[in-house]
Short mmCIF file of C-alpha atoms in Angstrom, two decimals:
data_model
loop_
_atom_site.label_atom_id
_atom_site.label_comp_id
_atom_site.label_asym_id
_atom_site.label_seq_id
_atom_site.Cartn_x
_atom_site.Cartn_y
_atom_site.Cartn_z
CA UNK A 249 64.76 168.37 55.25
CA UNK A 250 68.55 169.65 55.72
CA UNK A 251 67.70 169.95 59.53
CA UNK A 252 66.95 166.03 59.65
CA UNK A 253 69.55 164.95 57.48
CA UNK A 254 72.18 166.51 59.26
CA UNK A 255 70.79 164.99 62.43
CA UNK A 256 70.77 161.83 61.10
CA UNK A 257 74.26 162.29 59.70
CA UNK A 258 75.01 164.00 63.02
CA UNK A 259 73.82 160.27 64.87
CA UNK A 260 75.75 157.75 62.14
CA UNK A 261 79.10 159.62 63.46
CA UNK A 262 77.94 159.08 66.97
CA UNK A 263 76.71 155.90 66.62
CA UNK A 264 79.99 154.72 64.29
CA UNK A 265 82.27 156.05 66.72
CA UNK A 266 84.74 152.96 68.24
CA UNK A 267 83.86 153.86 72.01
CA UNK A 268 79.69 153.33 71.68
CA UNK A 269 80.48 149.96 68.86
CA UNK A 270 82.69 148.55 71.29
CA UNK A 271 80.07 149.39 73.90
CA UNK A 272 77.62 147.80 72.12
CA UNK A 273 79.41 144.26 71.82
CA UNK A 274 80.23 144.71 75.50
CA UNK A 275 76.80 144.66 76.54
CA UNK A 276 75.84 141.78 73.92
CA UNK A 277 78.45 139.62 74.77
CA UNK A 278 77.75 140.00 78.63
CA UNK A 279 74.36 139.45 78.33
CA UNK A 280 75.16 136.40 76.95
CA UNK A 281 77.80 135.50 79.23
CA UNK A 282 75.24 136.53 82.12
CA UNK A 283 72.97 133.63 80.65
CA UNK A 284 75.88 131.33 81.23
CA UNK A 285 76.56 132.18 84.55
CA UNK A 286 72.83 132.14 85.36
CA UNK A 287 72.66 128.33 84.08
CA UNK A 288 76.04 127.60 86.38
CA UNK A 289 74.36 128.83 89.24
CA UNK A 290 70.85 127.16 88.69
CA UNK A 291 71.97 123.97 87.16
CA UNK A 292 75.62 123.42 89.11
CA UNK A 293 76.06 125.17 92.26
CA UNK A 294 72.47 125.57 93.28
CA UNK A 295 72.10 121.58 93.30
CA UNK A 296 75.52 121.32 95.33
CA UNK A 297 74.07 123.62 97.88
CA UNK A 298 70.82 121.60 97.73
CA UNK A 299 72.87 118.24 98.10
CA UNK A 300 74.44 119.84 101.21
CA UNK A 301 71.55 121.67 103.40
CA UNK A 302 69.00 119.14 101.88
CA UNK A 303 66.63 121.99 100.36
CA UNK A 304 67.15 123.46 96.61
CA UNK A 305 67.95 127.55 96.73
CA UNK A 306 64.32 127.74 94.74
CA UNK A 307 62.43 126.22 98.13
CA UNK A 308 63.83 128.38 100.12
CA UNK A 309 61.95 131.31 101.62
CA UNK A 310 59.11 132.44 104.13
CA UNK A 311 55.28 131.57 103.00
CA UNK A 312 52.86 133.85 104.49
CA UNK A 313 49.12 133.69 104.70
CA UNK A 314 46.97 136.81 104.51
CA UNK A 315 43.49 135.38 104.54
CA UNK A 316 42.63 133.60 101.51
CA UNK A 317 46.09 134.71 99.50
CA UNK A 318 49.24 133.20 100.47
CA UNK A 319 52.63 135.23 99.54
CA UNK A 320 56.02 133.11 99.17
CA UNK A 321 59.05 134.93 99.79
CA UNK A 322 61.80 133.44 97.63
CA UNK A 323 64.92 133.95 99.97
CA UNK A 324 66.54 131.69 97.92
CA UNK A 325 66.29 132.65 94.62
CA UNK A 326 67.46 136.04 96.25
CA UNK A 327 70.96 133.95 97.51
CA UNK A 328 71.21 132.95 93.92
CA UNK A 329 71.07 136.06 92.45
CA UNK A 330 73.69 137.35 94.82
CA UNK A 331 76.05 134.09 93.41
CA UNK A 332 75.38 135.27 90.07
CA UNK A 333 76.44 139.01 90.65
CA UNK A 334 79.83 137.39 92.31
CA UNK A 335 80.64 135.41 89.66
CA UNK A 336 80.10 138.30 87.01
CA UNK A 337 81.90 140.50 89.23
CA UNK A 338 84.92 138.14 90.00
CA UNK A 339 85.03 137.24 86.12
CA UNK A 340 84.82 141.02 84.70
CA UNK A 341 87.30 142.13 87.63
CA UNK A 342 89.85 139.36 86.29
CA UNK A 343 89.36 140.09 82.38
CA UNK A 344 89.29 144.08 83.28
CA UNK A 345 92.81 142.97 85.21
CA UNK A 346 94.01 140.83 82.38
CA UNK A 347 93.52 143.41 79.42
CA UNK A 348 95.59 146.09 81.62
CA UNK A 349 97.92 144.02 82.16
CA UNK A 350 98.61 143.45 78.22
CA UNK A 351 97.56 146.93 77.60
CA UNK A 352 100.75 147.78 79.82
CA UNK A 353 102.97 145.47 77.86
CA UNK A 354 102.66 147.12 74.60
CA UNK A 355 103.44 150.50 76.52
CA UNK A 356 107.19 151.58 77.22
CA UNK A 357 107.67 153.82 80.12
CA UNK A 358 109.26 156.73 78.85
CA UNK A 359 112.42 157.43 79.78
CA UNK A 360 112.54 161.23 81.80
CA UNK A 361 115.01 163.59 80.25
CA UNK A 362 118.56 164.13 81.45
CA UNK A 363 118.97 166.73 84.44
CA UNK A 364 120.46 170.31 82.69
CA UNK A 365 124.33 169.94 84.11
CA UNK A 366 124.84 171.92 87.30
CA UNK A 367 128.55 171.41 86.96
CA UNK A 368 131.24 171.90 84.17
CA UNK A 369 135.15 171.32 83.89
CA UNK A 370 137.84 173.96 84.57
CA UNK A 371 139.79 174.90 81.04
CA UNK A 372 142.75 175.03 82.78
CA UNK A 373 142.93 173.02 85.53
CA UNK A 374 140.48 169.99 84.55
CA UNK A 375 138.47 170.50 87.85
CA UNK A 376 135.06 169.91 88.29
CA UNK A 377 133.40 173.66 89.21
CA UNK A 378 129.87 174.98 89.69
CA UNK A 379 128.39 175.65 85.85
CA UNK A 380 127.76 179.37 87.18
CA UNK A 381 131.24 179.95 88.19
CA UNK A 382 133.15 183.12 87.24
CA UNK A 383 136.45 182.36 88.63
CA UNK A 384 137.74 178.87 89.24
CA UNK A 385 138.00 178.02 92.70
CA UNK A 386 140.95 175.81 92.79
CA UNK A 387 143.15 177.19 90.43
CA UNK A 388 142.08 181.22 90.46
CA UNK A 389 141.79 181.50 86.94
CA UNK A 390 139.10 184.13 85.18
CA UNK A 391 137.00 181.86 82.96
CA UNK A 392 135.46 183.21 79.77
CA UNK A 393 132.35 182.62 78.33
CA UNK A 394 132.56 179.96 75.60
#
C-alpha cells in the first residue's frame, strides 16, 4: 500500500507542477483554436480559391479506377491542410514573438560591474600612475603602501 501511495503522491507533484498545467491549457486551447482555423480555411478561404479557379479545394484530386473500385485522391483537401498548418504556424510564431517581447520588458539588463582601477593618483605630485607602481615616474618619489 505505501509503495502506491507514494506513487500516486509521487504523480500529484508531477502532474501539479506549473510547466505540465500550463502544458495542459496549451494543448486545450490550441486544439480549439485549430478548430477555428480549420472552419477559416473550409468555410472562408477555401470558397475564395473556389470562386477563383472555378473548382472547390474538396473536388480537387486524381480519381482512379482499378476494376470495379474506384480510389479518389483528395489533392485538395491535402492544399487545405497545408493552409491550415500556415496559419497555426504564422499565428503561434507571432504570439511566441509577442510574449518575448513582454517577457523582455519586465527584465532589466543588468548592469556589468565596474573594471578593478588599473591606475591611481601620485600622493605627491597628483599624477595619474600605473596602480602597480613603486616609484612615481614623474616626480621620483618612493610611494608607500597605504
Amino acid at each position: 500500500m505505501s509503495k502506491s501511495k507514494g506513487f500516486m503522491k509521487e504523480f500529484k507533484e508531477f502532474a501539479m507542477r506549473g510547466n505540465v498545467v500550463d502544458l495542459a491549457v496549451g494543448v486545450i486551447i490550441g486544439g480549439a483554436f485549430q478548430s477555428i482555423v480549420t472552419s477559416l480555411t473550409e468555410n472562408i478561404i477555401n470558397p475564395l480559391i473556389g470562386l477563383l479557379f472555378q473548382a472547390s479545394l474538396d473536388d480537387v484530386g486524381l480519381t482512379l479506377n482499378f476494376g470495379d473500385k474506384t480510389v479518389f485522391f483528395g489533392f485538395g483537401a491535402f492544399v487545405a491542410a497545408i493552409i491550415n498548418f500556415i496559419i497555426m504556424a504564422f499565428v503561434i510564431f507571432c504570439i511566441v514573438k509577442a510574449l518575448n517581447k513582454l517577457a523582455s520588458l519586465g527584465h532589466k539588463e543588468e548592469e556589468p560591474a565596474p573594471a578593478a582601477p588599473t591606475t591611481k593618483i601620485c600622493p605627491y605630485c597628483k599624477s595619474e600612475i600605473a596602480i602597480d607602481a613603486v616609484k612615481c615616474p614623474h616626480c621620483v618619489s618612493d610611494l608607500t603602501e597605504e
